[in-house]
PDB file of C-alpha atoms in Angstrom:
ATOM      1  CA  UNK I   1      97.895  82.331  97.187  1.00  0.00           C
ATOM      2  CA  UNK I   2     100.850  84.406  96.669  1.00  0.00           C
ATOM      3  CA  UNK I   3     104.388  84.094  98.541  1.00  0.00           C
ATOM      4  CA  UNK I   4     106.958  86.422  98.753  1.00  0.00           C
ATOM      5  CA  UNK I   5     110.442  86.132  99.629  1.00  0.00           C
ATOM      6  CA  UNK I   6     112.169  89.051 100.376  1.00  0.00           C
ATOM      7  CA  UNK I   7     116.239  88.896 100.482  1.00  0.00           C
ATOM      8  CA  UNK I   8     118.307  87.101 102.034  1.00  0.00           C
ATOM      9  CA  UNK I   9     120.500  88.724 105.506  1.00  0.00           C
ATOM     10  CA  UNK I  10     122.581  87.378 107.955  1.00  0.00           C
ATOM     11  CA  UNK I  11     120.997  87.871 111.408  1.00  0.00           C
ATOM     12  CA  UNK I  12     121.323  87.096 113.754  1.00  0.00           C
ATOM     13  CA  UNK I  13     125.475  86.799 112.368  1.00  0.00           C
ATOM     14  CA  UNK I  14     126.015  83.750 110.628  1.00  0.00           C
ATOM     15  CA  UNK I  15     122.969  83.082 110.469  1.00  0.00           C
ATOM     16  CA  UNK I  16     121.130  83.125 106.866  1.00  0.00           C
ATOM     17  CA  UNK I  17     118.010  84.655 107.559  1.00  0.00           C
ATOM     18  CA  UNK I  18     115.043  86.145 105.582  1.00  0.00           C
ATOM     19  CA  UNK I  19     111.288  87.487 105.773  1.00  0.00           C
ATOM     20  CA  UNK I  20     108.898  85.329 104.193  1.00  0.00           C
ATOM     21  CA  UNK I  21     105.712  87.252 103.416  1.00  0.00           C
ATOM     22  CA  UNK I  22     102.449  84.978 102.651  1.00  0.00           C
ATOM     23  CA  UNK I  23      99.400  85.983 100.865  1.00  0.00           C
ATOM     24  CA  UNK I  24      96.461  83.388 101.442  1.00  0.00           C
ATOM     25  CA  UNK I  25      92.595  84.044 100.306  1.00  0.00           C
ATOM     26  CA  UNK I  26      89.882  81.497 100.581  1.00  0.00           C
ATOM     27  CA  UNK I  27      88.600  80.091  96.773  1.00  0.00           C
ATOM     28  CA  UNK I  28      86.166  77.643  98.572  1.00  0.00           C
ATOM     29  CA  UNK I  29      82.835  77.964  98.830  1.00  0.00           C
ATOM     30  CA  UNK I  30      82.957  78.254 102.672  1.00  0.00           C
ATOM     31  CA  UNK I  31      84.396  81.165 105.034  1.00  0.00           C
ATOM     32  CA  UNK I  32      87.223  80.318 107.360  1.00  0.00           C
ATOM     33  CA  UNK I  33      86.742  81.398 110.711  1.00  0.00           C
ATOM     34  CA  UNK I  34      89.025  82.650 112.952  1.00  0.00           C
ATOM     35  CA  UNK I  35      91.060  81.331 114.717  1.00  0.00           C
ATOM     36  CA  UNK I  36      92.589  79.302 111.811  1.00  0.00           C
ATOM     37  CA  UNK I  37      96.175  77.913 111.817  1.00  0.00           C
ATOM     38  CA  UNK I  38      99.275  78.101 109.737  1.00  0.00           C
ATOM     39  CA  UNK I  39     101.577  74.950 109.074  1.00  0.00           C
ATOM     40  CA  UNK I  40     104.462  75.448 106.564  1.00  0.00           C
ATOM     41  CA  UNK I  41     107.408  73.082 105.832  1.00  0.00           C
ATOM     42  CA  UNK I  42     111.103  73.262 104.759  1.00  0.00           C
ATOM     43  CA  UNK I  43     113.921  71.193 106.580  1.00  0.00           C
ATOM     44  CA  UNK I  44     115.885  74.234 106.777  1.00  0.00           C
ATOM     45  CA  UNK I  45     113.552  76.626 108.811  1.00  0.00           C
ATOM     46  CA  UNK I  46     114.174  77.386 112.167  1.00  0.00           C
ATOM     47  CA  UNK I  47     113.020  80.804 114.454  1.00  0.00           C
ATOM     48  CA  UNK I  48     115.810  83.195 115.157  1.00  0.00           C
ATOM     49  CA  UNK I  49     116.473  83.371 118.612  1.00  0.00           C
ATOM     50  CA  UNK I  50     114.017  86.464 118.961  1.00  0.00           C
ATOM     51  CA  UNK I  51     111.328  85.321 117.089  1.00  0.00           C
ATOM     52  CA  UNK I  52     109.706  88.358 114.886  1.00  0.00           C
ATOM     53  CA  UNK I  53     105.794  87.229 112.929  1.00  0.00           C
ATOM     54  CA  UNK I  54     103.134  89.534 111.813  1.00  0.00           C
ATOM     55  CA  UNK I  55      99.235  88.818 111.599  1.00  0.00           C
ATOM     56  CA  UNK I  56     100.011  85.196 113.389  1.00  0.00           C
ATOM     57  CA  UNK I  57     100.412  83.861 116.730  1.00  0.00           C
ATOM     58  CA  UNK I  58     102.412  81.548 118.595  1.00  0.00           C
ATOM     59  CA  UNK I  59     105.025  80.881 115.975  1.00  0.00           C
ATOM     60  CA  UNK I  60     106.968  77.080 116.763  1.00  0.00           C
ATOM     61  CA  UNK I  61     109.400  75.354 114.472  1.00  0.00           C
ATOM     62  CA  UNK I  62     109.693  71.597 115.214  1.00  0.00           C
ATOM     63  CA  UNK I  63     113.366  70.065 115.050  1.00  0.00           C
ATOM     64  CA  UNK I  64     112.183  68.746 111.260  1.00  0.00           C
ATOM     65  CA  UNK I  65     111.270  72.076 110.459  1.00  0.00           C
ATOM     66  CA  UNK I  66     107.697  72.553 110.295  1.00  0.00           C
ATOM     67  CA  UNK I  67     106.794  75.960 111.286  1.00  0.00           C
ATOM     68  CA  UNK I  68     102.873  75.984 113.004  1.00  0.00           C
ATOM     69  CA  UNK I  69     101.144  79.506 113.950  1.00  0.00           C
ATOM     70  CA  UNK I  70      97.524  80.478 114.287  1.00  0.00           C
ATOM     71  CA  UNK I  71      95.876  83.899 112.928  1.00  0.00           C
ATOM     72  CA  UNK I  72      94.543  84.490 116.288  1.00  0.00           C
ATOM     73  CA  UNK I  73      90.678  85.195 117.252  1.00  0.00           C
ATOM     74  CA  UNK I  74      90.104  88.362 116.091  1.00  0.00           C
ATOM     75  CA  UNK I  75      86.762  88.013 113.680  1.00  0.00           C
ATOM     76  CA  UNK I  76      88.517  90.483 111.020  1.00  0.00           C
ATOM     77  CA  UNK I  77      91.124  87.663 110.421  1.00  0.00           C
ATOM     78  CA  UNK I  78      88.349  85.501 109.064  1.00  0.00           C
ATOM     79  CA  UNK I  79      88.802  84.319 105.942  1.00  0.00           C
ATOM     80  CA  UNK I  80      86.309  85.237 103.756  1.00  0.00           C
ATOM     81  CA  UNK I  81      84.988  83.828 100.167  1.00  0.00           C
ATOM     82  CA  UNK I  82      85.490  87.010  98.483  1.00  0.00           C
ATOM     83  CA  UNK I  83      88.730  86.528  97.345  1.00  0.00           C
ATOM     84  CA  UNK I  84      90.012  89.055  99.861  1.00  0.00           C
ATOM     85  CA  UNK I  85      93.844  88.224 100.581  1.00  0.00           C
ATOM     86  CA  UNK I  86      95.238  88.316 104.507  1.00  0.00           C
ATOM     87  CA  UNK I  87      98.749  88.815 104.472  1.00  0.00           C
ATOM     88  CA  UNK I  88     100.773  87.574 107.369  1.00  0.00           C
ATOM     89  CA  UNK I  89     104.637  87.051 107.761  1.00  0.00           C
ATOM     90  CA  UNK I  90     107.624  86.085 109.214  1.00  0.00           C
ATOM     91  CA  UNK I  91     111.577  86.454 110.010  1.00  0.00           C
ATOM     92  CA  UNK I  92     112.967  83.024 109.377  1.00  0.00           C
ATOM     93  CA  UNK I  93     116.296  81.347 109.627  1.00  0.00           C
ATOM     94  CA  UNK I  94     118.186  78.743 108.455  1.00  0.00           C
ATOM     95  CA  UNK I  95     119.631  75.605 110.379  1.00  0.00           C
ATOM     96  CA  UNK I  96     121.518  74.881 107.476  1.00  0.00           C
ATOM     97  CA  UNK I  97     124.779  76.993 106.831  1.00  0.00           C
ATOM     98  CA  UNK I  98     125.256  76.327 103.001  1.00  0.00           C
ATOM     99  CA  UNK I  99     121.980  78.364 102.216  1.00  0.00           C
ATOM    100  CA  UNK I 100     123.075  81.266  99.948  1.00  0.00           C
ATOM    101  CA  UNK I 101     119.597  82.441  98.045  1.00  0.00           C
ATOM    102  CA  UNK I 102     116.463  83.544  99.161  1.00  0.00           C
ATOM    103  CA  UNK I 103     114.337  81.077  96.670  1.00  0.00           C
ATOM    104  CA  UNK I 104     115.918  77.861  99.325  1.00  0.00           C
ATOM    105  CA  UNK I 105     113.395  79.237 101.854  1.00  0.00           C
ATOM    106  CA  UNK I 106     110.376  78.453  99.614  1.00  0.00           C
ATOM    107  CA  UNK I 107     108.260  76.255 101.472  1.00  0.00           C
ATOM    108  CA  UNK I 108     107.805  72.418 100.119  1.00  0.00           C
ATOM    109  CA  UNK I 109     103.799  72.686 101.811  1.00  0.00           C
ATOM    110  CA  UNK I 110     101.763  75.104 103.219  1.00  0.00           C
ATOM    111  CA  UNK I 111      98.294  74.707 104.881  1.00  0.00           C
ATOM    112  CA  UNK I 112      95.746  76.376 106.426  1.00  0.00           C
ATOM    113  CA  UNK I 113      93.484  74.519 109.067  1.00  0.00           C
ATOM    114  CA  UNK I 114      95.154  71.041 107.239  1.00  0.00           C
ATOM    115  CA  UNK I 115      94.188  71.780 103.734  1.00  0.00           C
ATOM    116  CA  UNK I 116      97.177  72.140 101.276  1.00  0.00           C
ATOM    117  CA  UNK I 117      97.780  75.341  99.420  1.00  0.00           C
ATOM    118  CA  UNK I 118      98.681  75.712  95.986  1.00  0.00           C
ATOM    119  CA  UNK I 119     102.625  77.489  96.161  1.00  0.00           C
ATOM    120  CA  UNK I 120     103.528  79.809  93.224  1.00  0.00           C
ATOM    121  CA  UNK I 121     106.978  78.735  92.097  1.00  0.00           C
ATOM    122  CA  UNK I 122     109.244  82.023  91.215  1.00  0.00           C
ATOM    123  CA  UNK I 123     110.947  81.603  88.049  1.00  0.00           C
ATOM    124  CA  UNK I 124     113.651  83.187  85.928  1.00  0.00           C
ATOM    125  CA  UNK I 125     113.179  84.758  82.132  1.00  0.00           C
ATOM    126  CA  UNK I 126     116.285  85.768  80.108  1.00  0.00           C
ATOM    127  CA  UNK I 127     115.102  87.906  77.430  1.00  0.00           C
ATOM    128  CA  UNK I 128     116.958  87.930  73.513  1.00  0.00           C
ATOM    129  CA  UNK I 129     116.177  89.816  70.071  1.00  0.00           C
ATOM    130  CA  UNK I 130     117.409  89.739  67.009  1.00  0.00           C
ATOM    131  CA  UNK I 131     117.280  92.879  64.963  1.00  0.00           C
ATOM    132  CA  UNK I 132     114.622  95.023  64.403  1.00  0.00           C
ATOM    133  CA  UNK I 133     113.100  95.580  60.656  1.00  0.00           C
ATOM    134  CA  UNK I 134     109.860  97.212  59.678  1.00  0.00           C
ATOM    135  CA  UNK I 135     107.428  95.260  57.519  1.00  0.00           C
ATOM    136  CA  UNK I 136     104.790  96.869  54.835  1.00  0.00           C
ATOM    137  CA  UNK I 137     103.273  93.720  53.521  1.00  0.00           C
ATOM    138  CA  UNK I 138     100.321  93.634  55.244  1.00  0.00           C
ATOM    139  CA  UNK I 139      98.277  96.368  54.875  1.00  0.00           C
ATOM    140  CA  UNK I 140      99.279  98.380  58.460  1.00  0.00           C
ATOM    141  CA  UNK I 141     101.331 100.679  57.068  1.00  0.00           C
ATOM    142  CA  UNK I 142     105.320 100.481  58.461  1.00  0.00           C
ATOM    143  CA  UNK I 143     104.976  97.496  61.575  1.00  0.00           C
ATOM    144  CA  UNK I 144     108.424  97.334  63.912  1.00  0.00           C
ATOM    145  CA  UNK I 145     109.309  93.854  63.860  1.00  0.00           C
ATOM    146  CA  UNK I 146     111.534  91.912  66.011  1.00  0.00           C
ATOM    147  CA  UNK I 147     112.072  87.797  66.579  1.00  0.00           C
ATOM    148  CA  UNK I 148     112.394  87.502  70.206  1.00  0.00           C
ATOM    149  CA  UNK I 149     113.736  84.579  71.997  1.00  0.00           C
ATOM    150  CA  UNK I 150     112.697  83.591  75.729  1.00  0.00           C
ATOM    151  CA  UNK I 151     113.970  81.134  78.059  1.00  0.00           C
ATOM    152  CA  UNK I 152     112.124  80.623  81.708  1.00  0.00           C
ATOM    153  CA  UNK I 153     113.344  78.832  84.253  1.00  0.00           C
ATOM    154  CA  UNK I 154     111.541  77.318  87.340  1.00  0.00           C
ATOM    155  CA  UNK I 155     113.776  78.474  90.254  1.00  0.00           C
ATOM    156  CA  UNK I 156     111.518  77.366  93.154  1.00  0.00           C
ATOM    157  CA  UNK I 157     110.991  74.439  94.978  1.00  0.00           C
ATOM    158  CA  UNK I 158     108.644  72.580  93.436  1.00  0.00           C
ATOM    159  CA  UNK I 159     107.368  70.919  89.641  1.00  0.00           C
ATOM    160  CA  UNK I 160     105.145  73.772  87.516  1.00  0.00           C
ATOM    161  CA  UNK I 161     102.949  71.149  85.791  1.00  0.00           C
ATOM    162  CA  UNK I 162     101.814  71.491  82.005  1.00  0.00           C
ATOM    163  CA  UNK I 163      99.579  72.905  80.675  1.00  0.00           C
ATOM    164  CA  UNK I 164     101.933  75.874  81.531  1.00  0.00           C
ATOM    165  CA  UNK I 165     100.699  79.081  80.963  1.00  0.00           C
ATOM    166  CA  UNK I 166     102.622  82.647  80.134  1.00  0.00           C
ATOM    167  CA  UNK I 167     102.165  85.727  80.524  1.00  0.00           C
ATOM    168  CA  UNK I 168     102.992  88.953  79.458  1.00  0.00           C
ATOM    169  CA  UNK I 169     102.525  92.640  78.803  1.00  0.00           C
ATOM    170  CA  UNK I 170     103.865  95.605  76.821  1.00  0.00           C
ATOM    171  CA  UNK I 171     101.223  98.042  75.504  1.00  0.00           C
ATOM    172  CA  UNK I 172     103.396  97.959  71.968  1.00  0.00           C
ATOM    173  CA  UNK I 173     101.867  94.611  71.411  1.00  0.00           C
ATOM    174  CA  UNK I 174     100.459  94.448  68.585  1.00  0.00           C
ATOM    175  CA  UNK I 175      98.691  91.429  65.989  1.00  0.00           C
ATOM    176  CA  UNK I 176      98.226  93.990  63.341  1.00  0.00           C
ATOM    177  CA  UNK I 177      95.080  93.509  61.102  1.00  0.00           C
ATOM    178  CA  UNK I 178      96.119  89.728  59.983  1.00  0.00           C
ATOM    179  CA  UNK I 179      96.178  87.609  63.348  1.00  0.00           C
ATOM    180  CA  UNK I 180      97.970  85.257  60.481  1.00  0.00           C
ATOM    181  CA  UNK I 181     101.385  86.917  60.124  1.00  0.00           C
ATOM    182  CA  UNK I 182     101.626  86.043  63.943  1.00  0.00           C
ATOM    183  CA  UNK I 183     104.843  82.935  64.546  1.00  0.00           C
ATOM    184  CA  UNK I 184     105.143  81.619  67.878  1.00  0.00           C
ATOM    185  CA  UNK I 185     107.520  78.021  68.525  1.00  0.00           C
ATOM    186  CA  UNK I 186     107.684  76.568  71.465  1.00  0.00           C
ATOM    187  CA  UNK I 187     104.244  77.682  73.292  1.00  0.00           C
ATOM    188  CA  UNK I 188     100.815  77.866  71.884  1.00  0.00           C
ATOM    189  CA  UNK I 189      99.423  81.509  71.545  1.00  0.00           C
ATOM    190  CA  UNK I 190      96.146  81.779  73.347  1.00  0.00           C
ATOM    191  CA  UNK I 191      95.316  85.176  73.021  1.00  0.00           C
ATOM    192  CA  UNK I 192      96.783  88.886  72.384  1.00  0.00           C
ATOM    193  CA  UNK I 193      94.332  91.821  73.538  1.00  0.00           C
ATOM    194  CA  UNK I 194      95.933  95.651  74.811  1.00  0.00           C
ATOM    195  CA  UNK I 195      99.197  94.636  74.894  1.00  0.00           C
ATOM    196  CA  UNK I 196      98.674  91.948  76.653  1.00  0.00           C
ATOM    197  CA  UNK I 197      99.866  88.255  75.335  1.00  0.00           C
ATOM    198  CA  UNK I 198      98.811  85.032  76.648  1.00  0.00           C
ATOM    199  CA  UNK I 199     100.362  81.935  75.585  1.00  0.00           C
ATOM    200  CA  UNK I 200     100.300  77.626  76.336  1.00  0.00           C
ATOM    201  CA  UNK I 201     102.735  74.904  76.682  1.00  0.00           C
ATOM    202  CA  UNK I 202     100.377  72.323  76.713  1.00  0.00           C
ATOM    203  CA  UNK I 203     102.802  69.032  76.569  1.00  0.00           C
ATOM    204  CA  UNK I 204     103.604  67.019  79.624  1.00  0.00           C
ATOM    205  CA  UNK I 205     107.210  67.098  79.061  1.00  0.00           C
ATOM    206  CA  UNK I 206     106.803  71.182  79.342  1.00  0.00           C
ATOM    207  CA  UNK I 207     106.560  70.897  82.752  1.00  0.00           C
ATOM    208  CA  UNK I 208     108.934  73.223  84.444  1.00  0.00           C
ATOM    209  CA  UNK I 209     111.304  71.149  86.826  1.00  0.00           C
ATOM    210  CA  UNK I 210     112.711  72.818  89.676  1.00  0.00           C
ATOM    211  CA  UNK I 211     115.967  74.302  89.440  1.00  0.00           C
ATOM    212  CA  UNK I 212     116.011  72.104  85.749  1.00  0.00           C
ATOM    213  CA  UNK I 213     115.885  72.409  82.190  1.00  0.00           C
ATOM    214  CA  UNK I 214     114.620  75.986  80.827  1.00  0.00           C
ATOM    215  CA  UNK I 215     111.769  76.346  78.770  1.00  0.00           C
ATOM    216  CA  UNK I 216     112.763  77.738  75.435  1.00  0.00           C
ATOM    217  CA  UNK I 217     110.230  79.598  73.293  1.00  0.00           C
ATOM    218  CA  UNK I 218     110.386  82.328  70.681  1.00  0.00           C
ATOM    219  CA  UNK I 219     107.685  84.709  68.568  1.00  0.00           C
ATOM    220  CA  UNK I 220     107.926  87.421  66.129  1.00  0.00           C
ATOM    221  CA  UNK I 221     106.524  90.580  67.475  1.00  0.00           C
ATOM    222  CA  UNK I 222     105.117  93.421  65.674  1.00  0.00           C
ATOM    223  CA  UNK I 223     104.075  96.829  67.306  1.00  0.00           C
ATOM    224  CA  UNK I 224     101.710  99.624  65.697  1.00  0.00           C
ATOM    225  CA  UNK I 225     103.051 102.175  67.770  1.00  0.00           C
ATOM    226  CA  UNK I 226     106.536 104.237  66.996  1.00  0.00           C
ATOM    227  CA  UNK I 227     108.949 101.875  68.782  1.00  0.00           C
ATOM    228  CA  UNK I 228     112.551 103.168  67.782  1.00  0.00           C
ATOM    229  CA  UNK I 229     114.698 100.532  69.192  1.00  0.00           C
ATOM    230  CA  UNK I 230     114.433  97.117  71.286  1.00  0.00           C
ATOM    231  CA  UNK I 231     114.122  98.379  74.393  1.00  0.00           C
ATOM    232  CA  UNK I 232     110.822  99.368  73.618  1.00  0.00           C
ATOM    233  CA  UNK I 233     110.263  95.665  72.962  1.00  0.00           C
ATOM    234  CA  UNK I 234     110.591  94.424  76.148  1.00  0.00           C
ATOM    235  CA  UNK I 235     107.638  92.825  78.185  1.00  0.00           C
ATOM    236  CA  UNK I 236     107.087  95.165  81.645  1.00  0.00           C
ATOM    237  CA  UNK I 237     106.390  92.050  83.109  1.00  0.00           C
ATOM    238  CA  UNK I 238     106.630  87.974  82.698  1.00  0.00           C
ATOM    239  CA  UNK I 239     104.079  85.607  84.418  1.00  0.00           C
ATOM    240  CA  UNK I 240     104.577  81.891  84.585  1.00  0.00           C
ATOM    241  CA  UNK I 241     101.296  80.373  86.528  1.00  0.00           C
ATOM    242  CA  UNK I 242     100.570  83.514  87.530  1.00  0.00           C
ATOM    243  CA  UNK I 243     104.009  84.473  88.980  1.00  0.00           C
ATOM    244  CA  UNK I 244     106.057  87.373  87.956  1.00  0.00           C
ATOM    245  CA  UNK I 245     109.359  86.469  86.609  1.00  0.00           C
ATOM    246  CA  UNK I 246     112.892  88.152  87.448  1.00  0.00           C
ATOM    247  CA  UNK I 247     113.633  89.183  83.740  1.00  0.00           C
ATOM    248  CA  UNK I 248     117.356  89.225  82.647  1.00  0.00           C
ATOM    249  CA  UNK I 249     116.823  91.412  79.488  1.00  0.00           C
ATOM    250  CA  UNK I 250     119.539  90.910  76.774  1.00  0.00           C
ATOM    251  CA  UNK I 251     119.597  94.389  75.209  1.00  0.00           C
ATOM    252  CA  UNK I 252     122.472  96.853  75.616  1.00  0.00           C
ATOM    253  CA  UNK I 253     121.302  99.891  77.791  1.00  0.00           C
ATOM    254  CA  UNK I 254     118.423  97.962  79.490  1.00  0.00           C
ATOM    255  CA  UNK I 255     117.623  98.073  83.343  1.00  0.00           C
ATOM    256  CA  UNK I 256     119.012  94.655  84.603  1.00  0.00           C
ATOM    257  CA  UNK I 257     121.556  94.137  81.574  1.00  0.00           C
ATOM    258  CA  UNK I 258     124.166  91.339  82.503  1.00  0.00           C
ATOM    259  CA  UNK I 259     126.302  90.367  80.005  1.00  0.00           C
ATOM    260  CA  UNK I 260     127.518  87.297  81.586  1.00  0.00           C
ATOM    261  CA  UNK I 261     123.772  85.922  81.465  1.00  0.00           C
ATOM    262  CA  UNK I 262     123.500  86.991  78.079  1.00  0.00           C
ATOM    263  CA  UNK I 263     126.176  84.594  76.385  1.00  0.00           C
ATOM    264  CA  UNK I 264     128.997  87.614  77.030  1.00  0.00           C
ATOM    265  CA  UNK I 265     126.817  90.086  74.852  1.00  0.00           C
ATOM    266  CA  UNK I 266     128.661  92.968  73.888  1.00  0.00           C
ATOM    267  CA  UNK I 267     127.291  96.034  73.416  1.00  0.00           C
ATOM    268  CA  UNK I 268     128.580  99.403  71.487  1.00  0.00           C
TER     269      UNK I 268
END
C-alpha cells in the first residue's frame, strides 16, 4: 500500500487541513469484493465542515478520530489479486490546533474490511560528499570517486523495523570490474545492478524510530561514466521500505540545497 500526503492548508481558516491520498492493492490470495470498507485512525482527524472524498462513500469521523468509509458497490472497485492499486482519497482536518506538518496526519492504522494494512513511513535523507578524486588502480581506466555520507530519518508515525532496507538509483553507479574495491559502513550492500544500489541494516537496534535517532551510513562510490563534479553523484531517488525519501542534498548548486540542514555549508 502506498499513502500520500499532500501539503498542508488552512481551510476551512484556522483550520489545518490536508488531502490524504491512499493507494491499497490486494497481496492475498483472495479478491475483495465490493462493497469493502475503509477504517483509518489518528486522534487528530476530523471532516471539514463540507466533507470532500473520492472513490469512497459515506465518510464519518468518530469523536476519537477514526475515520470509516466504504468503496461503494460498483464491481470495478473490487479488489483484485493482481496487484492492481485503487486509489481513493480525502480532505481531512485537524481537531487539534498545534498541527503544523503534513507527516502528523499519517494514520497510526488503516484497514480494509478489518484487516490491518502495512503503512509506509515517509522519511528524510540528508545527503554529504567529500571530494571527488579519480582512481587508476584497478584496471578501469580513470574511475570518479567520491565518499558519500547519508543520514535517514523516519519522519512518520510509526517504528520501520530491521532488517531495513535502502534504496537507491543513479545510472553513474558503478562497481567497476573488482566488486572488492566497494566500502560501505553502516548498512550491508546487497546488490548494485544499472545504477541501481540496494543495501541492509540488518540489526535490531537499526530500526528506524519515529521522529528519533537518524540512521547514519556511508560508501565510497565510483562511476564509469564522465561525471565532472558531485552533483552528478547524487541518487535521483532514496527508498527506505520502499518509500521515497525527501532528499536534502549537501552540494553547492543542487536542487533543494539548504545550508542550514547541511551544518551551515558554505559554498563558493
Amino acid at each position: 500500500m502506498a499513502l500520500h500526503i499532500d501539503g498542508l492548508t488552512h481551510w476551512p481558516p484556522c483550520s489545518p487541513t490536508t488531502v490524504i491520498n491512499v493507494y491499497v492493492s490486494n497481496i492475498g490470495v483472495t479478491p475483495i469484493a465490493s462493497p469493502w470498507s475503509v477504517a483509518m485512525s489518528n486522534s487528530i482527524y476530523k471532516l471539514p465542515a463540507i466533507p470532500n472524498t473520492w472513490n469512497i462513500a459515506g465518510p464519518a469521523v468518530s469523536a476519537n478520530g477514526n475515520f470509516t468509509a466504504d468503496s461503494g458497490p460498483e464491481q470495478w472497485k473490487a479488489l483484485a489479486v493482481d496487484g492492481r492499486e485503487y486509489n481513493f482519497g480525502v480532505i481531512m482536518a485537524s481537531s487539534a490546533p498545534n498541527v503544523t506538518k503534513p507527516v502528523q496526519f499519517f494514520p497510526t492504522s488503516l484497514k480494509i474490511n478489518g484487516v490491518a494494512c502495512t503503512i509506509p513511513q515517509p522519511c528524510n535523507a540528508t545527503i554529504k560528499f567529500g571530494n571527488m578524486w579519480t582512481d587508476t588502480s584497478f584496471g578501469d581506466g580513470v574511475l570518479n570517486t567520491t565518499v558519500m555520507q547519508m543520514q535517514v530519518t523516519n519522519v512518520g508515525a510509526m517504528v520501520v523495523p530491521a532488517p531495513c532496507k535502502l534504496e537507491m538509483y543513479n545510472p553513474a553507479y558503478s562497481l567497476g570490474s573488482d566488486p572488492a574495491r566497494f566500502n560501505m559502513w553502516g548498512m550491508k550492500l546487497d546488490s548494485m545492478a544499472g545504477g541501481k544500489l540496494k543495501a541492509i541494516a540488518d540489526q535490531e537496534w537499526q530500526a528506524l524510530q519515529p521522529m528519533g535517532r537518524p540512521m547514519d551510513f556511508g560508501l565510497i562510490l565510483s562511476s564509469t561514466v564522465n561525471v565532472t563534479s558531485l552533483l552528478d553523484f547524487l541518487p535521483q531517488y532514496v527508498k527506505v521500505a520502499g518509500v521515497e525519501c525527501a532528499l536534502t542534498p549537501c552540494v553547492c548548486g543542487a536542487a533543494g540545497f539548504d545550508a542550514a540542514k547541511c551544518d551551515n555549508m558554505l559554498c563558493p
